[in-house]
Coordinates of C-alpha atoms in Angstrom, one line a residue:
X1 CA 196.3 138.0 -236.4
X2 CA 198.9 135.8 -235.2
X3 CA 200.5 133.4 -237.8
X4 CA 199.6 129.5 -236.9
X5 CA 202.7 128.6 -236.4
X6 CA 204.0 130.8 -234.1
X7 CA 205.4 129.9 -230.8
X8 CA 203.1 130.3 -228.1
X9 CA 203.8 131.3 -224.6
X10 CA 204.2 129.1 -221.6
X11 CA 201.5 130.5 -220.0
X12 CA 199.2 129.4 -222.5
X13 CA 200.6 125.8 -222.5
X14 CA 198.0 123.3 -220.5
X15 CA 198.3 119.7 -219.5
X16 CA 197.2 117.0 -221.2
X17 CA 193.7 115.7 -220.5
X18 CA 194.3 112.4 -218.7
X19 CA 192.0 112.3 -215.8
X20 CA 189.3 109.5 -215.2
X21 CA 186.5 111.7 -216.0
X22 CA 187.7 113.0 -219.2
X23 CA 188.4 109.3 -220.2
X24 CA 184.3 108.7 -219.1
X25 CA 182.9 111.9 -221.0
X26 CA 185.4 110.8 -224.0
X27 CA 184.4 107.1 -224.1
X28 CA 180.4 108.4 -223.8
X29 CA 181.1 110.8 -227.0
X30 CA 182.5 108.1 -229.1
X31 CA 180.7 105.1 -228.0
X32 CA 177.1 107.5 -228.6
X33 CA 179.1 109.0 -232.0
X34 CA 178.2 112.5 -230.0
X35 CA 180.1 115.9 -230.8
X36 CA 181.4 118.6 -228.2
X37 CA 182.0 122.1 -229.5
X38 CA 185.4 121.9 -226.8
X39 CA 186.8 119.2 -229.0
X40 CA 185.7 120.5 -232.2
X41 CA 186.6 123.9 -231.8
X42 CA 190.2 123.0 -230.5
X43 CA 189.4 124.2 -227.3
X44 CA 192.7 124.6 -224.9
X45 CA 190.7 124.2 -221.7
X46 CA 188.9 121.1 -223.0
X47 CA 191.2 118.7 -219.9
X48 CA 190.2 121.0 -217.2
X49 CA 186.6 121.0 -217.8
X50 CA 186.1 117.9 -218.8
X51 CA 188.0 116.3 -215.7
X52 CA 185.5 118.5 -213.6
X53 CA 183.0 116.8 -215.6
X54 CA 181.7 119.6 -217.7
X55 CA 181.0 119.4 -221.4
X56 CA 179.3 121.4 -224.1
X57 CA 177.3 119.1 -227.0
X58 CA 177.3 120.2 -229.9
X59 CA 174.5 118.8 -232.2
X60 CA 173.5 118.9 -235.8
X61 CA 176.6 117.3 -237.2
X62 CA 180.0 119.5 -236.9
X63 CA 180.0 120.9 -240.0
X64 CA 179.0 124.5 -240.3
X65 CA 177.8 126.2 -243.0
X66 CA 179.6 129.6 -242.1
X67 CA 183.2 129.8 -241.9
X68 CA 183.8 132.8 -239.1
X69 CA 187.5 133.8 -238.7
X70 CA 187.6 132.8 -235.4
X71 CA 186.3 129.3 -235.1
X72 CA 187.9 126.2 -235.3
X73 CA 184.7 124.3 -236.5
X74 CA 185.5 122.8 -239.9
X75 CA 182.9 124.4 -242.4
X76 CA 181.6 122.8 -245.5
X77 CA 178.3 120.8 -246.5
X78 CA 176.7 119.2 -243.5
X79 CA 175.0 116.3 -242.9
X80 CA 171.4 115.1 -242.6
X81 CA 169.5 115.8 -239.1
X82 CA 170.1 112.6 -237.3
X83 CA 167.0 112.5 -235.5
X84 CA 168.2 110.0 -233.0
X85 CA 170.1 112.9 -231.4
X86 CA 168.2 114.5 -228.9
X87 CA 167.5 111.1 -227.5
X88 CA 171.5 110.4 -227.6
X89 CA 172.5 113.7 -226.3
X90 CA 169.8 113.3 -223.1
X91 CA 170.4 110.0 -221.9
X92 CA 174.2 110.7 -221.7
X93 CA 173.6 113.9 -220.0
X94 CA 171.4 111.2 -217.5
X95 CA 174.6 109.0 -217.7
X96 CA 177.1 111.8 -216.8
X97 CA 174.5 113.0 -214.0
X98 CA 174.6 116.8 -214.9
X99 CA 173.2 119.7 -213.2
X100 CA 173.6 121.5 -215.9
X101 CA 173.6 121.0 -219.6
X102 CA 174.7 123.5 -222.1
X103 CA 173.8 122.8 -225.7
X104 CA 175.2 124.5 -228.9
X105 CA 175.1 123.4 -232.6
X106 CA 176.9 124.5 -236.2
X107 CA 175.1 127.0 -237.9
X108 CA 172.4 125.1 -240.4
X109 CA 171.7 127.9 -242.9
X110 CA 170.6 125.2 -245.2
X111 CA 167.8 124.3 -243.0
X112 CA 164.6 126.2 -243.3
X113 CA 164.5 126.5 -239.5
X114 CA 168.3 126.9 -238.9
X115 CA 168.1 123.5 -236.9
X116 CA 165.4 124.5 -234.2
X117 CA 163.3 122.1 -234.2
X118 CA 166.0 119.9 -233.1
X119 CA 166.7 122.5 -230.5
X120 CA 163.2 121.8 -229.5
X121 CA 163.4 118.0 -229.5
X122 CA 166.6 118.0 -227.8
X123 CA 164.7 120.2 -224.4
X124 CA 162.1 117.8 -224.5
X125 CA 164.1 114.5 -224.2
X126 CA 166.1 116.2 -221.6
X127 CA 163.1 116.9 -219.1
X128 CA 162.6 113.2 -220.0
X129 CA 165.9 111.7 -219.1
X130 CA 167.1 114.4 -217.2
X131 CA 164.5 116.3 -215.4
X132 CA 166.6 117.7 -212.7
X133 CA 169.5 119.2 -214.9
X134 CA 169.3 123.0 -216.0
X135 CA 169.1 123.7 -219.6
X136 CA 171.1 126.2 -221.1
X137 CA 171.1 126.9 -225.3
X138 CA 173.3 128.3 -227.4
X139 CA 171.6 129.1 -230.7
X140 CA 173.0 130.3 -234.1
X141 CA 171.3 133.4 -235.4
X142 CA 168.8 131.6 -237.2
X143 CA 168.8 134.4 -240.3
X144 CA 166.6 136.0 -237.8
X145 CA 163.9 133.3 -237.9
X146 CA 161.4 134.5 -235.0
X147 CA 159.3 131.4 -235.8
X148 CA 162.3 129.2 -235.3
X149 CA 163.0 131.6 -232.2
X150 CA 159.7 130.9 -230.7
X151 CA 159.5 127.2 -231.5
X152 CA 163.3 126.8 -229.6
X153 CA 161.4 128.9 -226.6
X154 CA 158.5 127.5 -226.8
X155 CA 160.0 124.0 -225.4
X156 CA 161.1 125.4 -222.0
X157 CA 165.0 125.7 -222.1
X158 CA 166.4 127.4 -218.8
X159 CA 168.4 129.6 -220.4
X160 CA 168.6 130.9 -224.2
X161 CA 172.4 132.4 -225.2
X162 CA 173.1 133.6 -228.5
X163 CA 177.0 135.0 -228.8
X164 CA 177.4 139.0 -230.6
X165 CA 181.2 137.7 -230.5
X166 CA 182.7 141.3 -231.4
X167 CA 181.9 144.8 -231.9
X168 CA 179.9 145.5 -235.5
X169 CA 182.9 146.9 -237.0
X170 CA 184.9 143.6 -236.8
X171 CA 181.7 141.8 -238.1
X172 CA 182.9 141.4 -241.7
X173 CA 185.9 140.6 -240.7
X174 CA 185.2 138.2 -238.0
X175 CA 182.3 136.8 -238.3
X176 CA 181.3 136.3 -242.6
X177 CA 177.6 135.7 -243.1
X178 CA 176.5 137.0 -239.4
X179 CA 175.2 140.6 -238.9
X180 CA 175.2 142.4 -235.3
X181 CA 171.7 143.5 -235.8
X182 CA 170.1 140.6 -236.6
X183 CA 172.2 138.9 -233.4
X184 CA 170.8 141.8 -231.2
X185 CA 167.2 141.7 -232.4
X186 CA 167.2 138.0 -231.8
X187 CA 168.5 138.6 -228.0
X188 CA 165.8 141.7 -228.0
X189 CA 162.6 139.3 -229.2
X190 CA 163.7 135.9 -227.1
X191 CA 163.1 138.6 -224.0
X192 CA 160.0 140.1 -225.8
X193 CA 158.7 136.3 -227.0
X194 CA 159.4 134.6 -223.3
X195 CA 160.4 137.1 -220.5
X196 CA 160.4 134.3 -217.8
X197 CA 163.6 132.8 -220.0
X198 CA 167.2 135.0 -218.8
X199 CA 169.0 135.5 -221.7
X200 CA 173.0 135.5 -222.5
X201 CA 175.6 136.6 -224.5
X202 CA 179.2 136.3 -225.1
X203 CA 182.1 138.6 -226.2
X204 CA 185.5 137.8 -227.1
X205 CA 187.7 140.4 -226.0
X206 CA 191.4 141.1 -227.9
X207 CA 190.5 140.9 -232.0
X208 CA 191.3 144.9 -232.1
X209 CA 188.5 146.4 -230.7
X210 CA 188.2 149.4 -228.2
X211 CA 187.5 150.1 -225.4
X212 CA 185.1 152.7 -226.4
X213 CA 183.2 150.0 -228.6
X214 CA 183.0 147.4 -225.7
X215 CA 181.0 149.9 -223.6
X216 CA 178.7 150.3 -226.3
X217 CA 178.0 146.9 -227.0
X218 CA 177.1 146.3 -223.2
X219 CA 174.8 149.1 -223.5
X220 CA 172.8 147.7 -226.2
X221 CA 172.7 144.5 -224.5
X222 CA 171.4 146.4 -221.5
X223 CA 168.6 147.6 -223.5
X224 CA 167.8 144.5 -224.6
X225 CA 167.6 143.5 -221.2
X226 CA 169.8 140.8 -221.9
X227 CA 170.6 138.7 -218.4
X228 CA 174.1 137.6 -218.6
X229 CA 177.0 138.0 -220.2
X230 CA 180.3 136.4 -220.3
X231 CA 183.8 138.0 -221.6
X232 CA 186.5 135.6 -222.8
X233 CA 189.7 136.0 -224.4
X234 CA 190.7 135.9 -228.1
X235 CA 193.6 133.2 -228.0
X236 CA 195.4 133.9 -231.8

């Protein structure tokens, strides 16, 4: 990996975020005490999208209770549930007047249901507040709750995405406390549990795997008729 400090290339030097949109969807955050895995996780590409007015909430605190190499997401003890959140999270969806919301949390090992139920609470305010806008999850792993799977499926989301990230051979490198298995089975059941819901996933490409190991990763997803995938680029 690339030391921090390094001098980065001027192709991968963005604007700063100043349009009239960001400054709305920034404003909403703060005023609403809200948190946005773009912001969080340092993302570079957080001004474009958010001047196009698109923005992933993050929800159950921003602490995580995993630490993955690759993540930006401080890590630590988290804080209680706030159980105002779904209802926070929806109505500025409603504000912001989105089509489509995409929702992702920290990983809550410390929770018996790794945070589902909030999941569940947050779908539910959303066809509430926001019945017209797509819902699309990004879940943790859960520890390979199904009950916590079934519960987050149960409330209706649109789409259901759990990242692999990387190949299994980078996993103990990469990705501390995860296990590609585990990931893959919980992609395999969501199909098995609710096959009307498309499933996603999410590779980063560039940590030092091959080509060779790619291919095999989409096959697996393949067979477990996982619907979408997206590839991204590992930034170091």
């Amino acid at each position: 990996m690339t030391s921090p400090h390094s001098r980065k290339p001027d192709w991968l030097k963005v604007r700063l975020p100043q349009g009239p949109q960001w400054a709305r969807i920034d404003r909403l955050h703060r005023e609403q005490g809200l948190h946005s895995v773009c912001r969080s996780a340092a993302c570079p590409n957080l001004g474009e999208c958010w001047d196009r007015g698109t923005a992933t909430f993050m929800i159950l605190g921003n602490t995580c209770t995993r630490s993955c190499a690759f993540c930006n997401v401080q890590d630590g003890i988290p804080q209680p549930v706030d159980e105002c959140e779904p209802r926070k999270v929806a109505r500025a969806v409603a504000t912001l007047q989105l089509k489509h919301a995409v929702i992702t949390s920290v990983t809550r090992d410390d929770l018996s249901d790794g945070g589902a139920e909030q999941f569940a609470a947050l779908v539910q305010a959303l066809r509430l507040e926001a019945p017209s806008c797509r819902v699309e999850l990004l879940i943790p792993d859960l520890l390979g709750n199904l009950e916590a799977l079934e519960t987050i499926l149960n409330a209706g989301p649109d789409i259901l995405g759990h990242n692999l990230e990387t190949v299994p051979r980078l996993y103990a490198q990469a990705r501390q406390g995860a296990d590609f298995g585990r990931s893959l089975q919980l992609l395999r059941e969501a199909r098995q549990l609710a096959p009307h819901i498309p499933t996603k996933s999410g590779l980063m490409l560039g940590l030092g795997e091959t080509y060779d190991e790619i291919i095999d990763v989409l096959h697996q997803l393949r067979a477990s008729d996982v619907s979408f995938l997206t590839l991204g680029q590992y930034l170091a």
